[in-house]
Amino acid sequence: KKDIPAANFIIHEIHCSRNIEVCHYCSESVPKSEMKNHIESEHVQVTCKCRMKIENSLLKDHEASACLLRPALCQYCDIQLTFDKLQDHEIYCGARTETCGGCGHNIMVKDLKEHPQVCG
């Protein structure tokens, strides 16, 4: 996957065909001696804590952005929950009320950011 000078190309091609193999999972060029280790470390199926089966190499990205059991913070109270429980919690948490120091009315927590614009 690099430019090879024409004078060295035949030697390079012979070397690669003897020593390099293309992974049939990810199309990466891997030394033949390391192919078994590459497949076992990168492409073995593992089970996430959410019970989804995924390639080991994709697990970190899944846990960070797609896993339903990844940690998430409530925007109203900063409590840490799992992502799958966040929406129900925020509906409940945002519906709580707090007294406005300016007008004395009870304002829902979800409306506190916009309230100063309409507060008398």
mmCIF file of C-alpha atoms in Angstrom:
data_model
loop_
_atom_site.group_PDB
_atom_site.id
_atom_site.type_symbol
_atom_site.label_atom_id
_atom_site.label_comp_id
_atom_site.label_asym_id
_atom_site.label_seq_id
_atom_site.Cartn_x
_atom_site.Cartn_y
_atom_site.Cartn_z
ATOM 1 C CA LYS A 1 0.000 0.000 0.000
ATOM 2 C CA LYS A 2 2.977 2.269 -0.533
ATOM 3 C CA ASP A 3 4.707 3.573 -3.625
ATOM 4 C CA ILE A 4 7.639 1.333 -4.578
ATOM 5 C CA PRO A 5 10.386 2.498 -6.956
ATOM 6 C CA ALA A 6 10.171 0.608 -10.255
ATOM 7 C CA ALA A 7 13.744 -0.687 -9.864
ATOM 8 C CA ASN A 8 12.819 -2.385 -6.562
ATOM 9 C CA PHE A 9 9.315 -3.530 -7.469
ATOM 10 C CA ILE A 10 10.059 -7.127 -8.511
ATOM 11 C CA ILE A 11 12.156 -7.779 -5.392
ATOM 12 C CA HIS A 12 9.509 -6.129 -3.251
ATOM 13 C CA GLU A 13 6.728 -8.190 -4.840
ATOM 14 C CA ILE A 14 8.614 -11.455 -4.247
ATOM 15 C CA HIS A 15 9.281 -10.497 -0.618
ATOM 16 C CA CYS A 16 5.651 -9.599 0.001
ATOM 17 C CA SER A 17 4.262 -12.754 -1.602
ATOM 18 C CA ARG A 18 6.505 -14.865 0.654
ATOM 19 C CA ASN A 19 6.058 -12.923 3.905
ATOM 20 C CA ILE A 20 2.847 -10.911 3.815
ATOM 21 C CA GLU A 21 -0.754 -12.056 3.790
ATOM 22 C CA VAL A 22 -3.936 -10.019 3.452
ATOM 23 C CA CYS A 23 -6.392 -10.586 6.279
ATOM 24 C CA HIS A 24 -9.683 -11.818 4.822
ATOM 25 C CA TYR A 25 -11.629 -10.025 7.598
ATOM 26 C CA CYS A 26 -10.195 -6.501 7.431
ATOM 27 C CA SER A 27 -8.018 -6.495 4.270
ATOM 28 C CA GLU A 28 -4.962 -5.370 6.247
ATOM 29 C CA SER A 29 -1.532 -6.578 5.217
ATOM 30 C CA VAL A 30 -0.125 -8.715 8.020
ATOM 31 C CA PRO A 31 3.096 -10.725 8.224
ATOM 32 C CA LYS A 32 2.248 -14.411 7.677
ATOM 33 C CA SER A 33 3.945 -15.298 10.956
ATOM 34 C CA GLU A 34 1.588 -12.955 12.836
ATOM 35 C CA MET A 35 -1.677 -13.769 11.032
ATOM 36 C CA LYS A 36 -2.955 -16.239 13.626
ATOM 37 C CA ASN A 37 -2.243 -13.752 16.429
ATOM 38 C CA HIS A 38 -3.834 -10.923 14.398
ATOM 39 C CA ILE A 39 -7.063 -12.888 13.893
ATOM 40 C CA GLU A 40 -7.197 -13.991 17.535
ATOM 41 C CA SER A 41 -6.581 -10.504 18.911
ATOM 42 C CA GLU A 42 -8.524 -8.378 16.408
ATOM 43 C CA HIS A 43 -11.294 -10.522 14.959
ATOM 44 C CA VAL A 44 -12.255 -12.976 17.677
ATOM 45 C CA GLN A 45 -15.875 -12.563 18.745
ATOM 46 C CA VAL A 46 -16.334 -11.324 22.309
ATOM 47 C CA THR A 47 -19.491 -10.648 24.259
ATOM 48 C CA CYS A 48 -20.115 -7.130 25.532
ATOM 49 C CA LYS A 49 -21.723 -6.559 28.921
ATOM 50 C CA CYS A 50 -24.931 -5.828 26.976
ATOM 51 C CA ARG A 51 -24.718 -9.400 25.621
ATOM 52 C CA MET A 52 -24.018 -8.293 22.066
ATOM 53 C CA LYS A 53 -21.395 -10.335 20.216
ATOM 54 C CA ILE A 54 -18.824 -8.156 18.493
ATOM 55 C CA GLU A 55 -15.275 -8.323 17.144
ATOM 56 C CA ASN A 56 -12.692 -7.587 19.806
ATOM 57 C CA SER A 57 -11.221 -4.730 17.761
ATOM 58 C CA LEU A 58 -14.622 -2.983 17.660
ATOM 59 C CA LEU A 59 -15.474 -3.446 21.335
ATOM 60 C CA LYS A 60 -14.023 -0.164 22.659
ATOM 61 C CA ASP A 61 -15.920 1.939 20.112
ATOM 62 C CA HIS A 62 -19.103 -0.009 20.819
ATOM 63 C CA GLU A 63 -18.745 0.476 24.582
ATOM 64 C CA ALA A 64 -18.097 4.207 24.114
ATOM 65 C CA SER A 65 -20.870 5.075 21.684
ATOM 66 C CA ALA A 66 -23.361 2.287 20.980
ATOM 67 C CA CYS A 67 -23.662 0.034 24.018
ATOM 68 C CA LEU A 68 -26.966 0.379 25.839
ATOM 69 C CA LEU A 69 -25.152 -0.215 29.128
ATOM 70 C CA ARG A 70 -22.553 2.520 28.618
ATOM 71 C CA PRO A 71 -22.421 5.154 31.372
ATOM 72 C CA ALA A 72 -24.409 8.338 30.799
ATOM 73 C CA LEU A 73 -25.042 11.448 32.912
ATOM 74 C CA CYS A 74 -28.446 12.963 33.581
ATOM 75 C CA GLN A 75 -28.490 16.517 32.228
ATOM 76 C CA TYR A 76 -30.518 17.707 35.216
ATOM 77 C CA CYS A 77 -28.924 16.090 38.277
ATOM 78 C CA ASP A 78 -25.588 14.716 36.953
ATOM 79 C CA ILE A 79 -26.286 11.239 38.352
ATOM 80 C CA GLN A 80 -24.588 8.480 36.344
ATOM 81 C CA LEU A 81 -26.874 5.838 34.850
ATOM 82 C CA THR A 82 -26.721 3.336 32.043
ATOM 83 C CA PHE A 83 -27.732 4.762 28.668
ATOM 84 C CA ASP A 84 -30.776 2.486 28.407
ATOM 85 C CA LYS A 85 -32.234 4.004 31.591
ATOM 86 C CA LEU A 86 -31.313 7.624 30.874
ATOM 87 C CA GLN A 87 -34.383 8.708 28.903
ATOM 88 C CA ASP A 88 -36.909 7.482 31.486
ATOM 89 C CA HIS A 89 -34.861 9.038 34.281
ATOM 90 C CA GLU A 90 -34.579 12.414 32.525
ATOM 91 C CA ILE A 91 -38.328 12.539 31.888
ATOM 92 C CA TYR A 92 -38.931 12.012 35.605
ATOM 93 C CA CYS A 93 -36.017 14.156 36.783
ATOM 94 C CA GLY A 94 -36.837 17.075 34.456
ATOM 95 C CA ALA A 95 -40.424 17.132 35.725
ATOM 96 C CA ARG A 96 -39.338 17.923 39.298
ATOM 97 C CA THR A 97 -39.914 21.518 40.349
ATOM 98 C CA GLU A 98 -37.739 24.101 42.030
ATOM 99 C CA THR A 99 -38.753 27.491 43.332
ATOM 100 C CA CYS A 100 -37.511 30.419 41.280
ATOM 101 C CA GLY A 101 -35.617 32.923 43.443
ATOM 102 C CA GLY A 102 -36.844 35.787 41.254
ATOM 103 C CA CYS A 103 -40.580 35.261 40.944
ATOM 104 C CA GLY A 104 -41.243 32.615 43.587
ATOM 105 C CA HIS A 105 -43.046 30.277 41.176
ATOM 106 C CA ASN A 106 -42.367 26.544 41.058
ATOM 107 C CA ILE A 107 -40.579 25.839 37.765
ATOM 108 C CA MET A 108 -39.933 22.405 36.276
ATOM 109 C CA VAL A 109 -36.220 21.582 36.247
ATOM 110 C CA LYS A 110 -36.302 21.014 32.476
ATOM 111 C CA ASP A 111 -37.517 24.624 32.023
ATOM 112 C CA LEU A 112 -35.046 26.327 34.384
ATOM 113 C CA LYS A 113 -32.615 27.344 31.633
ATOM 114 C CA GLU A 114 -35.289 29.230 29.661
ATOM 115 C CA HIS A 115 -37.151 30.594 32.696
ATOM 116 C CA PRO A 116 -34.955 33.679 33.300
ATOM 117 C CA GLN A 117 -36.036 35.015 29.879
ATOM 118 C CA VAL A 118 -39.721 35.013 30.915
ATOM 119 C CA CYS A 119 -39.307 35.580 34.651
ATOM 120 C CA GLY A 120 -40.748 38.903 35.822
#
